[in-house]
Short mmCIF file of C-alpha atoms in Angstrom, two decimals:
data_model
loop_
_atom_site.label_atom_id
_atom_site.label_comp_id
_atom_site.label_asym_id
_atom_site.label_seq_id
_atom_site.Cartn_x
_atom_site.Cartn_y
_atom_site.Cartn_z
CA MET Z 30 115.64 148.61 153.84
CA ASN Z 31 115.35 145.05 152.63
CA ILE Z 32 113.11 145.29 149.54
CA GLY Z 33 113.13 141.54 149.07
CA SER Z 34 111.14 141.20 152.33
CA PHE Z 35 108.14 143.09 150.94
CA ASN Z 36 105.19 141.26 149.42
CA SER Z 37 101.81 142.34 148.05
CA ASP Z 38 100.15 142.19 151.47
CA SER Z 39 102.75 144.29 153.29
CA ILE Z 40 102.82 146.92 150.55
CA GLY Z 41 99.02 147.12 150.52
CA THR Z 42 98.94 147.58 154.30
CA LEU Z 43 101.55 150.34 154.10
CA LEU Z 44 99.56 152.28 151.50
CA SER Z 45 96.23 151.96 153.28
CA SER Z 46 97.72 153.34 156.51
CA LEU Z 47 98.79 156.65 154.95
CA PRO Z 48 96.62 159.79 155.58
CA GLY Z 49 94.38 160.92 152.76
CA SER Z 50 96.55 163.96 151.99
CA GLN Z 51 99.55 161.71 151.52
CA ARG Z 52 97.67 159.47 149.08
CA GLY Z 53 96.84 162.22 146.61
CA ASN Z 54 99.05 160.91 143.83
CA THR Z 55 97.63 157.38 143.61
CA SER Z 56 99.11 156.78 140.17
CA ALA Z 57 102.65 157.42 141.38
CA MET Z 58 102.11 155.19 144.39
CA ALA Z 59 100.71 152.42 142.20
CA ASN Z 60 103.78 152.59 139.96
CA MET Z 61 106.05 152.43 142.97
CA TYR Z 62 104.09 149.39 144.20
CA GLN Z 63 104.47 147.62 140.81
CA ASN Z 64 108.20 148.39 140.62
CA LEU Z 65 108.76 147.14 144.17
CA ASN Z 66 106.89 143.92 143.34
CA GLU Z 67 108.94 143.37 140.16
CA LEU Z 68 112.18 144.02 142.01
CA ALA Z 69 111.13 141.58 144.72
CA SER Z 70 110.37 138.95 142.03
CA VAL Z 71 113.83 139.41 140.52
CA LYS Z 72 115.50 139.05 143.92
CA SER Z 73 113.48 135.94 144.77
CA GLY Z 74 114.34 134.26 141.45
CA SER Z 75 110.77 134.11 140.05
CA TYR Z 76 111.72 135.82 136.79
CA TYR Z 77 114.66 133.45 136.28
CA LYS Z 78 112.44 130.41 136.75
CA LEU Z 79 109.81 131.80 134.36
CA ALA Z 80 112.38 132.61 131.68
CA ARG Z 81 114.06 129.20 132.03
CA SER Z 82 110.67 127.46 131.63
CA TYR Z 83 109.83 129.50 128.54
CA TYR Z 84 113.11 128.84 126.73
CA ALA Z 85 112.99 125.14 127.66
CA LYS Z 86 109.62 124.85 125.86
CA GLU Z 87 111.00 126.71 122.84
CA ASN Z 88 113.98 124.31 122.68
CA GLU Z 89 111.62 121.31 122.79
CA LYS Z 90 109.63 122.69 119.82
CA THR Z 91 112.84 123.25 117.84
CA SER Z 92 114.05 119.74 118.67
CA GLU Z 93 110.75 118.18 117.55
CA LYS Z 94 110.92 120.00 114.20
CA THR Z 95 114.51 118.84 113.68
CA ASP Z 96 113.62 115.23 114.54
CA LYS Z 97 110.72 115.23 112.06
CA LYS Z 98 112.99 116.53 109.30
CA THR Z 99 115.61 113.89 110.13
CA VAL Z 100 113.07 111.03 110.08
CA LYS Z 101 111.68 112.23 106.76
CA LYS Z 102 115.19 112.31 105.29
CA GLU Z 103 116.11 108.86 106.63
CA ASN Z 104 112.94 107.31 105.17
CA THR Z 105 113.62 108.62 101.66
CA SER Z 106 113.39 105.79 99.13
CA THR Z 107 113.72 105.75 95.35
CA SER Z 108 112.32 102.23 94.99
CA LYS Z 109 109.16 101.76 92.92
CA SER Z 110 108.06 98.74 94.98
CA SER Z 111 107.81 98.00 98.68
CA THR Z 112 110.40 95.79 100.35
CA LYS Z 113 107.69 93.18 100.96
CA GLU Z 114 106.80 92.98 97.25
CA LEU Z 115 110.46 92.79 96.27
CA ALA Z 116 111.13 90.05 98.82
CA GLU Z 117 108.21 87.99 97.47
CA GLN Z 118 109.36 88.46 93.89
CA GLU Z 119 112.90 87.47 94.78
CA LYS Z 120 111.76 84.42 96.74
CA ALA Z 121 109.55 83.12 93.91
CA ALA Z 122 112.29 83.69 91.33
CA THR Z 123 114.87 81.92 93.50
CA GLU Z 124 112.63 78.86 93.80
CA LEU Z 125 112.11 78.81 90.02
CA ILE Z 126 115.88 78.96 89.52
CA GLU Z 127 116.31 75.93 91.76
CA SER Z 128 113.53 73.87 90.17
CA SER Z 129 114.95 74.70 86.73
CA LYS Z 130 118.38 73.50 87.81
CA ALA Z 131 116.84 70.30 89.19
CA LEU Z 132 115.77 69.55 85.61
CA TYR Z 133 118.46 70.79 83.24
CA LYS Z 134 121.49 70.08 85.45
CA SER Z 135 120.48 66.69 86.79
CA ASN Z 136 122.18 63.58 85.50
CA SER Z 137 120.37 61.03 87.65
CA LEU Z 138 116.91 62.29 86.65
CA TRP Z 139 117.57 61.50 83.00
CA LYS Z 140 119.37 58.22 83.60
CA LYS Z 141 117.75 54.98 82.41
CA ASP Z 142 117.34 52.03 84.73
CA ASP Z 143 118.68 48.56 84.05
CA GLU Z 144 115.72 47.81 81.81
CA GLY Z 145 116.34 50.92 79.72
CA ASN Z 146 113.43 52.96 81.09
CA TYR Z 147 113.28 56.47 82.55
CA ASN Z 148 111.67 57.08 85.93
CA ARG Z 149 108.68 59.00 84.62
CA ASP Z 150 107.23 59.51 88.09
CA LYS Z 151 110.32 61.43 89.26
CA ILE Z 152 110.48 63.39 86.03
CA TYR Z 153 106.81 64.31 86.35
CA GLN Z 154 107.30 65.44 89.97
CA ALA Z 155 110.29 67.60 88.98
CA VAL Z 156 108.40 69.21 86.08
CA SER Z 157 105.32 69.79 88.28
CA ALA Z 158 107.48 71.57 90.88
CA PHE Z 159 108.97 73.68 88.10
CA ILE Z 160 105.48 74.66 86.87
CA ASP Z 161 104.33 75.57 90.40
CA ASP Z 162 107.38 77.81 90.85
CA TYR Z 163 106.86 79.40 87.44
CA ASN Z 164 103.21 80.17 88.26
CA GLN Z 165 104.19 81.78 91.57
CA THR Z 166 106.86 83.87 89.87
CA ILE Z 167 104.37 85.13 87.28
CA LYS Z 168 101.87 85.92 90.03
CA GLU Z 169 104.42 88.03 91.94
CA SER Z 170 106.28 89.65 89.04
CA ALA Z 171 104.06 90.08 85.97
CA SER Z 172 102.54 93.35 87.21
CA SER Z 173 105.70 94.71 88.82
CA GLU Z 174 106.36 98.43 88.52
CA VAL Z 175 110.07 97.68 88.21
CA THR Z 176 110.83 97.69 84.49
CA GLY Z 177 113.54 95.02 84.63
CA ILE Z 178 111.35 92.61 86.60
CA ALA Z 179 108.35 93.16 84.32
CA HIS Z 180 110.49 92.58 81.21
CA ALA Z 181 111.95 89.35 82.63
CA ALA Z 182 108.46 88.12 83.51
CA ALA Z 183 107.33 88.89 79.94
CA ALA Z 184 110.32 86.89 78.65
CA LEU Z 185 109.10 83.89 80.67
CA VAL Z 186 105.70 84.14 79.00
CA ASN Z 187 107.28 84.51 75.56
CA ALA Z 188 109.38 81.38 76.16
CA ASN Z 189 106.15 79.46 76.77
CA ARG Z 190 104.68 80.82 73.56
CA SER Z 191 107.78 79.95 71.57
CA ASN Z 192 107.66 76.37 72.85
CA SER Z 193 103.88 76.04 72.98
CA SER Z 194 103.65 73.40 70.25
CA LEU Z 195 106.15 71.11 71.93
CA LEU Z 196 104.77 71.79 75.40
CA ASP Z 197 101.28 70.95 74.25
CA LYS Z 198 102.45 67.57 72.97
CA ILE Z 199 103.67 66.59 76.43
CA GLY Z 200 100.55 67.81 78.24
CA ILE Z 201 101.62 71.33 79.29
CA SER Z 202 99.51 74.35 78.34
CA MET Z 203 99.41 78.05 79.20
CA ASP Z 204 96.27 79.95 80.19
CA SER Z 205 96.07 83.02 77.92
CA SER Z 206 94.26 85.06 80.60
CA ASN Z 207 96.84 84.83 83.39
CA TYR Z 208 99.82 83.17 81.65
CA LYS Z 209 99.93 80.33 84.17
CA LEU Z 210 100.91 76.79 83.16
CA SER Z 211 99.06 73.57 83.85
CA ILE Z 212 100.09 69.97 83.28
CA SER Z 213 98.13 66.81 82.49
CA GLU Z 214 99.77 63.93 84.34
CA GLU Z 215 98.25 61.31 82.08
CA THR Z 216 99.35 63.02 78.87
CA PHE Z 217 102.81 63.79 80.25
CA LYS Z 218 103.57 60.23 81.33
CA LYS Z 219 102.51 58.87 77.94
CA ALA Z 220 104.41 61.50 75.95
CA ASP Z 221 107.56 60.91 73.92
CA ILE Z 222 110.41 61.00 76.44
CA GLY Z 223 112.70 62.44 73.78
CA LYS Z 224 110.49 65.54 73.50
CA ILE Z 225 110.37 65.89 77.29
CA LYS Z 226 114.12 65.59 77.56
CA SER Z 227 114.74 68.14 74.79
CA LEU Z 228 112.66 70.68 76.72
CA PHE Z 229 114.00 70.13 80.21
CA SER Z 230 117.47 68.62 80.03
CA GLY Z 231 120.77 70.41 79.41
CA THR Z 232 122.15 73.91 78.87
CA GLY Z 233 120.17 75.86 76.28
CA SER Z 234 116.97 73.93 76.92
CA TYR Z 235 113.59 75.52 77.67
CA ALA Z 236 114.14 74.87 81.40
CA TYR Z 237 117.53 76.58 81.19
CA GLN Z 238 116.01 79.66 79.51
CA MET Z 239 113.34 79.88 82.20
CA GLY Z 240 115.99 79.68 84.92
CA ALA Z 241 117.98 82.45 83.22
CA GLN Z 242 114.98 84.81 83.18
CA ALA Z 243 114.17 83.93 86.78
CA SER Z 244 117.71 84.92 87.74
CA MET Z 245 117.11 88.30 86.06
CA ILE Z 246 114.04 88.82 88.25
CA GLN Z 247 116.02 87.81 91.33
CA ASN Z 248 118.83 90.26 90.59
CA TYR Z 249 116.53 93.14 89.64
CA ALA Z 250 114.63 92.60 92.88
CA GLN Z 251 117.88 92.74 94.84
CA LEU Z 252 118.97 95.88 93.01
CA GLU Z 253 115.65 97.61 93.59
CA ALA Z 254 115.70 96.57 97.23
CA SER Z 255 118.94 98.54 97.68
CA LYS Z 256 116.97 101.66 96.74
CA ALA Z 257 114.42 100.87 99.43
CA ASN Z 258 116.93 101.22 102.28
CA THR Z 259 117.50 97.50 102.66
CA TYR Z 260 121.28 97.76 102.75
CA THR Z 261 122.98 97.00 106.05
CA LYS Z 262 125.29 99.51 107.73
CA GLY Z 263 128.23 97.62 106.25
CA GLY Z 264 126.97 98.29 102.73
CA SER Z 265 125.76 94.76 101.93
CA PHE Z 266 122.31 93.25 101.47
CA GLY Z 267 120.36 92.29 104.57
CA ALA Z 268 119.64 88.70 105.56
CA THR Z 269 116.50 88.51 103.39
CA HIS Z 270 118.39 89.35 100.21
CA ALA Z 271 120.78 86.80 98.77
CA ASN Z 272 124.03 87.83 97.11
CA GLY Z 273 125.35 86.49 93.84
CA SER Z 274 125.54 87.16 90.14
CA ILE Z 275 123.31 86.10 87.30
CA TYR Z 276 125.97 83.69 86.16
CA ASP Z 277 126.18 82.03 89.55
CA SER Z 278 122.38 81.65 89.63
CA ILE Z 279 122.04 79.70 86.40
CA THR Z 280 125.24 77.67 86.16
#
């Protein structure tokens, strides 16, 4: 007898055709009917398909849990600041480094013309650019949660305080509420050029000190960025983070 050929309809028909005396043990017949149906399902492959579907769903759930754990692990960061904040701090500091160099390293800026005069317009423009870059650096870094960056920003403010008397004489003042600098063009262009030069020209000058502290901010931002998963696969900084040492930045 080919059991696999039976289905629920054929079994039902068979049972209903039996005489009443032969259907006395209905429980036994019902069990036989269930067993025949289960055996037919096994032979037809229904159980295999059901089991395969069940375990496939279980594997998907396990895979999803593993993926979530992996993503969480990959996104682990020990940085106190976001990469965006660090990039802005580094950018502002880099610009301050450059505007400082344009003052204390320049020979042509502090060279007299044939009549023995300095080009005060160019000097004023260079100092104004320096002040703008300083103000941006303070804006980005003064409230940083990175200790090294905050300390370097405080050192910039302290340098202004230490030189406040001389700065005031050439028309530069610091706002005590936000530590930003402002410059009076009229006062600056009439000021003693010797005082201006002592502040902004040469190694060890006020401009040099400001560039040195800006380089500290730049390097601390780069270091902190490495904790925020901004290293490339090769182990170097990404394109948005410049390489270099503090010495290279200020010399």
